[in-house]
Amino acid sequence: MEGKIVEYIDAQKVITAICLGEKDGKLHLLLPQNREITLNKARVCLVSREKFNSNQPKDLLIKKLKEEITKRETLKEEIDVVSLWELLVSEGGVYTPYSLAEFYFPGTPSSFQESALFRALFREKIHFKWRGDGFEVLSPERVEEIQRQRSIEEERERKITEASTWFRAVWAGEDAVPPAESEEYIRLLKEWCFWQEEAPQAKITKEIIQRAGLNKEEHPFLLLVKLGVFSKHENILLHRFRIPTRFSEEIKAASQILIKNKPAFFLKREDLRSIYTFTIDGPETRDFDDALSFETKDGHYLVGVHITDLTPFIKAGDPLDEEAKERGTTVYLPDGRIPMFPEAISENLASLKKGEAKPALSFLITLNADAEILDYKIIPSIIEINRHFTYEEVNNLLTENETLHTLYQLALKLRAKRTAQGGMVIALPELVILFLSENTIEIRQRDPEQPSRILVAEFMILANYLAASFMDKEGVPGLYRFQLPPRERVMNGTSRSIFTLYLQRKLLNRSQWDTKPEFHHIVGLDKYTSVTSPLRRYIDLIIQRQIVHYLQKGEPLYSEREFSSLIPQVEEILRRVNTVCIQRLRYWILTYLKQHVKEQTEAYVLEELSRGYRLLLPDYLLEADLNVGPGKFRRGDKVRIRIESVNPLKETLKVGLA
C-alpha cells in the first residue's frame, strides 16, 4: 500500500493521506498538514489504484496530495446524488464506493472519481448511509424522514442564529430591529429564567444564550430588563411556581354576578346586631374578616369572636371556590399582596364593613376572671360592625377603655395558660420594607408584642382551639393542625432576645395537617385548627363551611376522606408560597444592604460550620456565613462584621470581621 492515497473517516470528515509504509496491520501516513500518523489498516475506506513514489521529498508529496484532494473535492460538487439514488432505489441493497462509481461514471471509474462519489454521498447523508464497508440505498420512507428531520434541524439552527444575533445586539446597546419571531425568543428566555435546565426548551435556549455571549447567571434576566419585559425587581419565583397574580376575566365576571345577585343570608342565623362589635386591624386593612365583642354576664365575661362567613356566597365547587382552592392563600409580600379572592369579594361583599349587616360564624365564649372557659357555643349569626379600631388606637385606649383593658388582661391569661402547657410565643420583630422612591428603601422593625396584637392573636387562637374541640367532640370530620416538639428547647414561654427567638424558630419542626387532632407543641394546645381567616386561607374557608353546614343541617358537608385527600395539595401550596415570601423578603433586604456595602453591623453566632460560622444579622433577621477559622466563637457570641459584597439577584451576601 506504500505510495498509494488512502482515505478514512475521522470526526465525521473524510481524511486523505499518502501511505509511507505498512507494518503489522498499521499504516504510516503523511497528512496534507505535514503531519505523520499511524493508523490501523482496518479504518481505511478507499485506496487509490495509482501509486506515488514515496521516496520523493516530503514537500513534493504534500503538494501532489493537496492537488489530488482539490481535484476530488471539485468533482464532488458536480455529482448528482439524487439521480444515482433514483436509479438504485427500487433494488435497494448495499454497494461499495467502486460499484456505485461504475453505475455513475461511464467506463472504468478512476480512483479520484470513486473518491469524489464517496465524498458526495458521505456528505449528503440523506439518500445513502455509510455502513463501514459500503453505502446502503435508503428507502423513500427513510429518505422522507431524514429530510423532515434535516428541515427541523435547519430551522432550529436558523432560530438559534437569529435569536442570538438579536440578543447580542440588544445587550451591546445597539438599535436592533426585533425579528419576526421575537416573541418566541423572549418566551424562551423567560422560561429559562423561571426554570433553568428544567425549562421546556432548555437545550435550544441554552445554545442561544451561549452564542449571544450571555455568560453569567444573571445575564438572561438583565437582558429581559433591557428589553422592557421584566422590571429590574421582577419576582421570578412567582413565575417559577406558577402563582397567579391576576384573576381571569371569567373569575372577575363570576364576582360581579355574585355581587349583583347577592344571596340572602338571614335564614337559620342568630341576629347579634344589637351587640357592640368591633374590629382591630392595621390602618391599611381593607378586608376585615374577624371582629370581637365583649359583655359582662352574671359576674363572668361573654367574649364574642366573629368570623366573616363566606358560606352564603362561595359554594363548594363553584368557579370562585375552585379559584381559591388553586391559590390556597393570600400571598403577602413586601412589595404587594396577591389576594385569594377578587377584591370585590374580599373588600366589599364579605368584608365586615362598619354599619353593614354581614353573615358571621360567631364564637360566644363565657370566661371567668382567670380566663377559664366556663361555656361556649358556635353559631351562624348576623352581625354589624360598630367601629374599626387600629392597633395603635387600641394601644392608646387600653388604660381608659374598660372593655379593651379587660380583653387584654384576659388575653395575657390565655397566653399564660398555653405557655404553662408547653407552648411558646416566638414573637420575632416584623420587618417592614418602606419604598420611599424608585431607588430608595428603608427597613424598620415592628414589635409584634404590642398589647393590641397580643389581644387579637390570643382570641383568634382561642377560636381556632374551640373550632377544633367542637369538631372533635361532635365527631365532625375536619382538618387539624399540629406540631411536634422542637428539636431543642432554648427558651420557655417567650423571650425578648432576638437571638434566642430566632434560634428557637430554627429548631422548630414544621407544623402539619391531619384529620385527627394531635398536640400542637408551639401553640400549647391539645387540638387546633384554622378557621379565623376564610378570606385569606382556603383551609379556613372549608373548615368554616364544614362547621356551618353541620350547625344548620345536622350533618357534615365533607367526609374525612375528602379532607385527607386535600392535605398534600394544601401543604404543597403553602410550601411554595412560604418559599416565595422568604425569598422576596431576603431579596429586598439584600437590595437595601447593597446600598450599605463596607458599612459595619452586629451579628450573633448561630452555629459553627466546617469553614467558619453561620451568623444572624438581628437588624434584618438575615443569615450570612462568615469564613474564618474555627474555634474563635461559640453559639450566641456577638461579633462586629462588615458588609463586603451583595448581589440580590444571586441572593448572595458576603461579610467579614470588622
XYZ file of C-alpha atoms in Angstrom:
658
model
C 0.000 0.000 0.000
C 3.104 2.189 0.149
C 2.827 5.250 -2.139
C -0.932 4.968 -2.516
C -3.516 7.568 -1.465
C -5.777 6.295 1.276
C -8.927 7.795 2.757
C -10.541 7.225 6.131
C -13.200 8.822 8.356
C -12.290 10.826 11.408
C -14.719 13.063 13.355
C -17.272 12.698 10.532
C -14.786 14.037 7.972
C -13.070 12.359 5.025
C -9.301 12.432 5.649
C -6.882 11.954 2.750
C -3.248 10.837 3.176
C -0.308 9.186 1.389
C 0.865 5.863 2.765
C 4.592 5.930 3.539
C 4.763 2.327 4.712
C 2.923 -0.622 6.251
C 3.840 -2.896 9.137
C 1.843 -5.360 11.274
C -1.537 -4.075 10.076
C -0.549 -0.460 10.788
C -0.124 2.216 8.141
C 2.410 5.028 8.343
C 0.630 8.017 6.757
C 1.564 11.540 5.681
C -1.206 14.121 6.015
C -1.507 17.332 3.954
C -0.740 19.337 7.106
C 2.799 17.877 7.010
C 1.980 15.582 9.915
C 2.765 11.868 10.083
C 0.482 9.434 11.907
C -0.012 5.705 12.420
C -3.417 4.273 11.501
C -4.971 0.838 11.855
C -5.391 -0.571 8.349
C -8.970 -1.635 9.130
C -10.025 2.022 9.291
C -9.223 2.710 5.645
C -12.283 3.257 3.418
C -10.631 3.833 0.000
C -7.255 3.045 -1.535
C -6.132 4.561 -4.853
C -5.097 2.311 -7.664
C -2.461 4.873 -8.704
C 0.796 4.959 -6.791
C 3.271 7.726 -5.983
C 6.967 7.365 -5.328
C 7.021 7.653 -1.526
C 10.753 8.390 -1.606
C 10.174 11.808 -3.149
C 10.830 14.854 -0.974
C 8.074 15.309 1.565
C 7.119 18.788 0.337
C 6.585 17.397 -3.170
C 4.413 14.553 -1.820
C 2.328 17.046 0.151
C 1.898 19.240 -2.923
C 0.666 16.285 -5.007
C -1.612 15.188 -2.150
C -3.209 18.631 -1.935
C -3.703 18.737 -5.699
C -5.407 15.336 -5.574
C -7.701 16.482 -2.731
C -8.660 19.606 -4.699
C -9.445 17.521 -7.767
C -11.655 15.141 -5.754
C -13.445 17.971 -3.912
C -14.118 19.815 -7.178
C -15.642 16.748 -8.813
C -17.673 16.056 -5.670
C -19.645 19.258 -6.213
C -20.750 18.078 -9.671
C -22.189 14.739 -8.581
C -25.993 14.344 -8.667
C -26.653 12.096 -5.672
C -30.422 12.066 -6.188
C -30.133 10.749 -9.763
C -27.954 7.893 -8.560
C -30.424 7.102 -5.779
C -33.388 7.112 -8.178
C -31.504 4.618 -10.328
C -30.995 2.196 -7.439
C -33.880 2.768 -5.005
C -36.163 0.120 -6.460
C -33.453 -2.508 -5.945
C -32.108 -1.282 -2.608
C -29.096 -3.006 -1.076
C -25.564 -2.053 -0.013
C -22.905 -1.089 -2.599
C -19.182 -0.446 -2.400
C -17.988 3.008 -3.471
C -16.423 1.466 -6.587
C -19.654 -0.308 -7.591
C -21.579 2.966 -7.237
C -18.910 4.750 -9.288
C -19.402 2.150 -12.030
C -23.129 2.991 -12.101
C -22.495 6.732 -12.174
C -19.451 7.240 -14.408
C -19.158 5.840 -17.953
C -16.382 3.355 -18.484
C -13.993 2.301 -15.763
C -14.043 4.848 -12.945
C -10.741 6.295 -11.757
C -9.667 6.483 -8.129
C -10.398 10.186 -7.906
C -13.896 9.623 -9.395
C -14.558 6.878 -6.840
C -13.326 9.219 -4.095
C -15.419 12.144 -5.344
C -18.559 9.982 -5.301
C -17.672 8.677 -1.850
C -17.270 12.236 -0.573
C -20.548 13.367 -2.109
C -22.555 10.507 -0.625
C -20.883 10.763 2.759
C -21.572 14.494 2.936
C -25.187 14.317 1.769
C -26.312 11.599 4.243
C -29.905 11.642 3.023
C -30.254 9.062 0.264
C -27.327 6.771 1.166
C -25.935 5.659 4.526
C -22.311 4.595 5.015
C -22.134 1.213 6.756
C -18.340 0.922 7.064
C -17.874 -1.281 4.014
C -20.412 0.200 1.637
C -23.345 2.555 1.154
C -26.902 1.421 1.854
C -29.541 2.723 -0.540
C -32.219 4.153 1.760
C -35.928 3.618 1.196
C -38.198 6.521 0.141
C -39.817 6.471 3.599
C -36.455 6.723 5.326
C -35.335 9.497 2.962
C -38.517 11.436 3.711
C -37.960 11.059 7.450
C -34.327 12.217 7.169
C -35.354 15.209 5.066
C -38.017 16.130 7.600
C -35.512 15.861 10.428
C -32.941 17.819 8.425
C -35.522 20.556 7.869
C -36.227 20.689 11.595
C -32.516 20.943 12.377
C -32.011 23.672 9.793
C -34.951 25.619 11.209
C -33.553 25.162 14.690
C -30.176 26.469 13.595
C -31.836 29.435 11.885
C -33.650 30.342 15.091
C -30.532 29.978 17.227
C -28.562 32.214 14.888
C -31.326 34.808 14.589
C -32.149 34.943 18.296
C -28.533 35.010 19.492
C -27.651 37.747 16.984
C -30.568 39.872 18.187
C -29.843 39.267 21.875
C -26.168 40.100 21.386
C -27.063 43.379 19.680
C -29.548 44.361 22.405
C -27.039 43.502 25.118
C -24.454 45.710 23.407
C -26.921 48.598 23.370
C -27.334 48.622 19.612
C -30.547 49.781 17.948
C -31.537 46.295 16.781
C -34.808 45.647 14.958
C -36.669 42.773 16.642
C -37.008 39.737 14.333
C -40.440 38.481 13.305
C -40.263 35.702 15.915
C -39.077 37.963 18.730
C -41.992 36.990 20.985
C -40.991 33.333 20.790
C -37.365 34.171 21.603
C -38.472 36.266 24.585
C -40.674 33.404 25.776
C -37.691 31.032 25.645
C -35.583 33.469 27.642
C -38.325 33.977 30.246
C -38.779 30.224 30.664
C -35.018 29.872 31.146
C -35.118 32.497 33.908
C -38.007 30.645 35.546
C -36.817 27.046 35.320
C -33.221 26.981 34.005
C -32.301 23.453 32.850
C -35.852 22.262 33.528
C -37.381 24.730 31.059
C -39.476 23.091 28.285
C -36.954 24.067 25.577
C -33.871 24.366 27.741
C -31.436 22.909 25.204
C -32.077 25.395 22.395
C -32.349 28.284 24.853
C -29.021 27.408 26.424
C -27.388 27.398 22.986
C -28.931 30.780 22.151
C -27.682 32.228 25.437
C -24.168 30.878 24.917
C -23.910 32.148 21.337
C -25.228 35.543 22.433
C -22.409 35.759 24.947
C -24.723 35.928 27.954
C -22.248 34.015 30.053
C -23.161 35.000 33.609
C -26.061 33.520 35.542
C -27.902 36.833 35.819
C -27.388 37.929 32.179
C -30.650 36.464 30.746
C -32.636 38.245 33.479
C -30.832 41.535 32.856
C -31.392 41.215 29.109
C -35.138 40.894 29.691
C -34.921 44.038 31.802
C -33.176 45.786 28.894
C -35.954 44.600 26.591
C -38.569 46.022 28.953
C -40.093 42.571 29.547
C -39.076 42.387 33.225
C -38.831 45.101 35.797
C -35.450 45.253 37.466
C -37.113 43.799 40.580
C -39.133 41.075 38.815
C -40.278 38.321 41.185
C -39.036 35.222 39.357
C -40.294 32.734 41.932
C -43.906 33.773 41.341
C -43.478 32.684 37.729
C -41.447 29.583 38.584
C -44.117 28.310 40.958
C -46.907 29.453 38.619
C -48.541 31.511 41.346
C -51.258 33.564 39.633
C -51.005 37.306 40.216
C -54.215 38.309 38.437
C -57.731 36.987 38.169
C -59.079 35.754 34.859
C -61.955 37.521 33.137
C -64.115 34.508 33.987
C -63.438 34.892 37.724
C -63.973 38.654 37.586
C -67.300 38.071 35.850
C -68.306 35.471 38.444
C -67.537 38.002 41.193
C -69.688 40.669 39.574
C -72.584 38.243 39.099
C -72.328 37.201 42.752
C -72.416 40.815 43.938
C -75.283 41.689 41.611
C -77.327 38.666 42.738
C -76.302 38.877 46.377
C -77.667 35.745 48.087
C -79.897 36.111 51.110
C -78.214 35.044 54.342
C -80.626 35.783 57.209
C -82.227 32.334 57.469
C -81.054 29.983 60.249
C -78.869 32.668 61.814
C -78.983 34.347 65.192
C -79.277 38.122 64.953
C -76.454 39.655 67.010
C -76.633 43.141 65.540
C -77.589 44.605 68.901
C -74.203 43.621 70.359
C -71.443 46.244 70.124
C -68.913 44.674 67.763
C -65.561 45.999 66.579
C -62.526 45.077 64.505
C -58.849 45.629 65.323
C -56.534 45.781 62.311
C -53.767 47.763 60.701
C -54.576 51.181 59.207
C -54.068 49.799 55.712
C -56.522 46.887 56.142
C -59.381 46.719 53.642
C -60.517 43.108 54.032
C -61.950 42.784 57.544
C -62.546 39.105 58.316
C -62.684 38.977 62.139
C -64.273 41.035 64.893
C -64.718 40.988 68.667
C -67.470 41.773 71.135
C -67.492 41.893 74.929
C -70.191 41.781 77.602
C -70.384 41.028 81.298
C -72.953 38.421 82.317
C -73.686 37.038 85.784
C -70.286 38.138 87.025
C -68.499 36.497 84.094
C -67.323 37.695 80.715
C -69.017 36.872 77.430
C -66.469 37.332 74.646
C -67.578 37.093 71.038
C -65.153 36.168 68.263
C -66.951 36.782 64.981
C -65.548 35.491 61.702
C -66.953 36.640 58.373
C -68.993 33.761 56.958
C -68.481 33.072 53.271
C -70.802 30.075 53.098
C -73.783 32.033 51.699
C -71.576 33.412 48.903
C -68.902 30.866 47.989
C -70.319 27.400 47.326
C -68.195 24.259 47.165
C -67.153 23.524 43.612
C -68.209 26.813 42.040
C -65.637 28.805 39.978
C -64.743 31.153 42.837
C -64.272 28.221 45.204
C -62.075 26.373 42.707
C -60.003 29.528 42.166
C -59.497 29.925 45.916
C -58.610 26.239 46.202
C -55.990 26.632 43.481
C -54.462 29.710 45.113
C -54.696 28.301 48.626
C -53.898 31.525 50.440
C -53.444 35.245 50.113
C -49.767 35.967 49.469
C -48.259 38.830 51.464
C -45.038 40.227 50.002
C -43.043 43.337 50.935
C -43.935 44.889 47.581
C -47.547 43.791 47.259
C -50.374 41.443 48.159
C -51.875 38.717 45.970
C -55.387 38.038 47.272
C -57.102 34.663 47.334
C -60.404 36.246 46.296
C -61.075 39.188 43.969
C -61.213 42.479 45.857
C -64.909 42.865 45.044
C -65.473 39.941 47.422
C -62.674 40.284 49.976
C -63.006 44.048 50.415
C -66.723 44.501 49.775
C -69.198 41.630 49.740
C -67.656 39.507 52.510
C -65.700 42.151 54.396
C -67.010 43.085 57.861
C -67.562 46.724 56.986
C -68.856 49.215 59.522
C -72.611 49.705 59.554
C -73.439 46.780 57.254
C -75.244 43.589 58.220
C -72.977 40.642 57.459
C -73.170 36.869 57.955
C -70.683 35.538 60.505
C -69.640 32.421 62.327
C -69.682 33.568 65.936
C -67.872 32.002 68.888
C -69.628 33.128 72.077
C -67.304 32.254 74.943
C -68.016 32.597 78.651
C -64.851 33.177 80.696
C -64.239 33.821 84.355
C -61.749 36.343 85.700
C -58.944 33.765 85.360
C -59.741 33.288 81.648
C -61.043 29.794 82.257
C -63.627 28.622 79.722
C -66.928 28.093 81.510
C -69.026 27.606 78.416
C -69.053 28.318 74.705
C -71.260 27.993 71.672
C -70.614 28.366 67.964
C -73.463 29.804 65.903
C -74.126 31.128 62.406
C -75.052 34.756 63.010
C -75.775 38.208 61.632
C -73.526 40.981 62.963
C -72.971 44.649 62.302
C -69.649 46.333 62.988
C -69.873 49.445 65.150
C -66.253 50.544 64.921
C -62.965 49.818 63.204
C -60.028 50.193 65.612
C -56.415 50.283 64.503
C -53.774 48.511 66.577
C -52.290 51.855 67.542
C -55.668 53.184 68.705
C -56.211 50.161 70.926
C -52.732 50.536 72.430
C -53.540 54.140 73.308
C -57.009 53.351 74.723
C -56.099 50.419 76.968
C -55.845 52.451 80.150
C -59.127 54.317 79.639
C -61.348 51.789 77.810
C -62.546 49.133 80.239
C -63.627 46.705 77.515
C -60.265 46.786 75.754
C -58.368 46.672 79.044
C -60.310 43.625 80.248
C -59.890 41.829 76.926
C -56.148 42.450 77.059
C -55.889 41.101 80.606
C -57.842 38.002 79.592
C -55.558 37.584 76.558
C -52.484 37.639 78.797
C -54.026 34.944 80.996
C -54.916 32.821 77.978
C -51.330 33.099 76.794
C -50.006 32.150 80.236
C -52.145 29.007 80.203
C -50.790 28.000 76.801
C -47.179 28.537 77.761
C -47.744 26.615 81.002
C -48.820 23.680 78.823
C -45.565 23.845 76.860
C -46.492 26.467 74.283
C -44.038 29.124 73.154
C -44.508 32.660 71.880
C -41.856 33.239 69.230
C -42.584 36.914 68.729
C -39.803 37.999 66.404
C -39.965 41.583 65.147
C -41.771 42.015 61.852
C -39.631 43.556 59.128
C -41.390 46.369 57.284
C -39.936 47.404 53.922
C -40.631 51.053 53.102
C -40.354 52.043 49.443
C -39.515 55.725 49.654
C -38.686 56.128 45.962
C -37.788 54.006 42.969
C -34.213 53.642 44.198
C -34.562 54.188 47.955
C -35.909 51.778 50.530
C -35.802 51.629 54.302
C -36.200 48.736 56.716
C -37.956 49.082 60.047
C -38.871 46.567 62.717
C -42.420 46.331 64.048
C -42.880 44.953 67.551
C -45.430 42.098 67.487
C -45.690 42.250 71.276
C -47.894 45.325 71.270
C -50.891 44.817 73.589
C -53.400 45.173 70.739
C -51.706 42.473 68.674
C -51.485 40.129 71.655
C -55.182 40.731 72.318
C -56.257 39.843 68.776
C -53.859 36.906 68.433
C -54.946 35.207 71.658
C -58.657 35.355 70.897
C -58.113 34.075 67.366
C -56.080 31.191 68.811
C -58.906 30.545 71.260
C -61.495 30.454 68.443
C -59.367 28.025 66.451
C -58.995 25.815 69.518
C -62.740 25.818 70.144
C -63.483 25.024 66.493
C -61.166 22.011 66.758
C -62.730 20.983 70.060
C -66.221 21.257 68.583
C -65.395 19.080 65.549
C -63.656 16.512 67.707
C -66.462 16.375 70.275
C -69.240 16.173 67.669
C -67.391 13.666 65.503
C -67.461 16.050 62.541
C -64.674 15.325 60.018
C -62.155 18.141 59.928
C -58.565 19.162 59.455
C -56.326 19.674 62.473
C -53.033 21.462 62.659
C -50.331 20.004 64.882
C -46.645 20.431 65.558
C -44.147 18.019 67.061
C -41.899 19.174 69.932
C -38.953 21.345 68.865
C -35.702 19.546 68.153
C -34.214 21.512 71.048
C -35.687 23.977 73.526
C -33.622 27.083 74.141
C -36.440 29.065 75.795
C -39.565 28.558 77.877
C -42.701 30.541 77.164
C -41.288 33.595 75.466
C -38.213 35.804 75.332
C -37.263 39.363 74.436
C -33.927 38.271 72.941
C -33.993 38.331 69.143
C -31.163 35.802 69.063
C -32.997 33.369 71.360
C -36.283 33.748 69.488
C -34.630 33.261 66.104
C -32.619 30.268 67.234
C -35.724 28.661 68.738
C -37.613 29.183 65.487
C -34.823 27.425 63.580
C -35.146 24.470 65.938
C -38.892 24.016 65.414
C -40.400 21.148 63.499
C -42.726 22.329 60.769
C -46.434 22.285 61.502
C -48.529 19.651 59.732
C -52.142 18.820 58.956
C -54.085 15.665 59.757
C -57.695 14.517 60.034
C -57.154 13.582 63.674
C -56.243 16.063 66.436
C -52.748 15.939 67.899
C -50.943 18.191 70.350
C -49.652 21.437 68.877
C -46.496 21.912 70.895
C -45.792 25.508 69.938
C -49.336 26.727 70.474
C -49.526 24.572 73.609
C -52.970 23.109 72.904
C -54.095 19.510 72.571
C -56.135 20.245 69.444
C -56.015 23.060 66.946
C -57.326 24.055 63.537
C -57.550 27.205 61.427
C -60.899 28.884 60.845
C -60.421 32.604 61.573
C -59.282 33.841 58.137
C -61.628 32.417 55.470
C -60.986 35.406 53.194
C -57.265 34.699 53.210
C -56.792 30.935 53.640
C -58.638 28.178 51.836
C -58.351 25.743 54.758
C -60.123 28.265 56.992
C -62.889 28.551 54.394
C -63.593 24.813 54.158
C -63.393 24.301 57.931
C -65.865 27.157 58.325
C -68.060 25.642 55.619
C -67.999 22.267 57.375
C -68.994 23.723 60.764
C -71.750 25.978 59.388
C -73.214 23.146 57.314
C -73.266 20.879 60.362
C -74.852 23.546 62.575
C -77.563 24.364 60.035
C -78.303 20.898 58.620
C -77.131 18.489 61.283
C -74.689 16.672 59.019
C -71.164 17.277 57.692
C -70.559 18.530 54.173
C -67.115 16.936 53.709
C -66.019 13.414 54.572
C -62.768 12.557 56.308
C -61.538 11.049 53.039
C -62.158 14.311 51.188
C -60.238 16.253 53.811
C -57.418 13.720 53.796
C -57.004 13.943 50.017
C -56.755 17.722 50.278
C -53.800 17.739 52.693
C -50.978 17.118 50.129
C -52.287 19.869 47.847
C -52.641 22.353 50.694
C -49.198 21.608 52.116
C -47.560 21.944 48.682
C -49.255 25.292 48.023
C -48.235 26.604 51.438
C -44.673 25.358 50.912
C -44.395 27.235 47.609
C -45.956 30.399 48.992
C -43.706 30.306 52.046
C -40.659 29.901 49.801
C -41.720 32.889 47.693
C -42.330 35.066 50.753
C -38.993 34.195 52.373
C -37.078 34.708 49.127
C -38.795 38.014 48.362
C -38.126 39.409 51.800
C -34.496 38.314 51.504
C -34.259 39.973 48.071
C -35.409 43.350 49.399
C -33.170 43.129 52.455
C -30.203 42.409 50.190
C -31.239 45.277 47.905
C -31.177 47.529 50.954
C -27.803 46.184 52.123
C -26.345 46.751 48.656
C -26.634 50.455 49.460
C -24.568 49.886 52.603
C -21.567 47.872 51.398
C -18.454 48.409 53.560
C -20.599 49.518 56.485
C -20.480 47.664 59.800
C -23.228 45.955 61.791
C -23.658 43.485 64.622
C -24.281 39.760 64.285
C -24.780 36.716 66.504
C -23.116 33.342 66.018
C -25.794 30.733 65.301
C -23.583 27.713 64.691
C -20.077 26.648 63.729
C -19.527 25.388 60.182
C -16.627 23.482 58.636
C -15.263 26.696 57.080
C -16.423 29.239 59.650
C -19.715 30.294 61.215
C -23.351 30.865 60.396
C -24.365 34.303 61.640
C -27.627 36.096 62.345
C -27.845 39.792 61.491
C -30.507 40.781 64.062
C -31.412 44.108 62.454
C -32.532 42.233 59.340
C -33.313 38.709 60.653
C -30.935 37.553 57.942
C -28.357 34.791 57.975
C -24.867 35.019 56.499
C -21.753 32.854 56.507
C -18.511 34.133 57.965
C -15.492 32.311 56.569
C -12.891 32.462 59.335
C -11.011 29.723 61.101
C -12.931 27.551 63.602
C -12.545 27.731 67.342
C -12.865 31.501 67.665
C -16.522 31.838 68.690
C -19.342 29.994 70.399
C -23.081 29.988 69.765
C -24.610 33.236 70.994
C -21.422 35.310 70.753
C -21.915 38.804 69.375
C -19.459 39.849 66.655
C -18.911 43.013 64.662
C -18.948 42.438 60.911
C -18.569 44.432 57.707
C -20.772 44.043 54.634
C -18.292 43.062 51.904
C -20.472 42.455 48.837
C -24.134 41.915 47.996
C -25.894 40.535 44.918
C -29.697 40.496 45.335
C -30.280 38.657 42.044
C -27.974 35.811 43.034
C -29.114 36.066 46.668
C -25.538 36.290 47.891
C -24.185 38.197 50.863
C -20.517 38.210 51.830
C -19.403 39.521 55.203
C -16.102 39.786 57.042
C -14.997 40.612 60.539
C -14.881 44.344 61.139
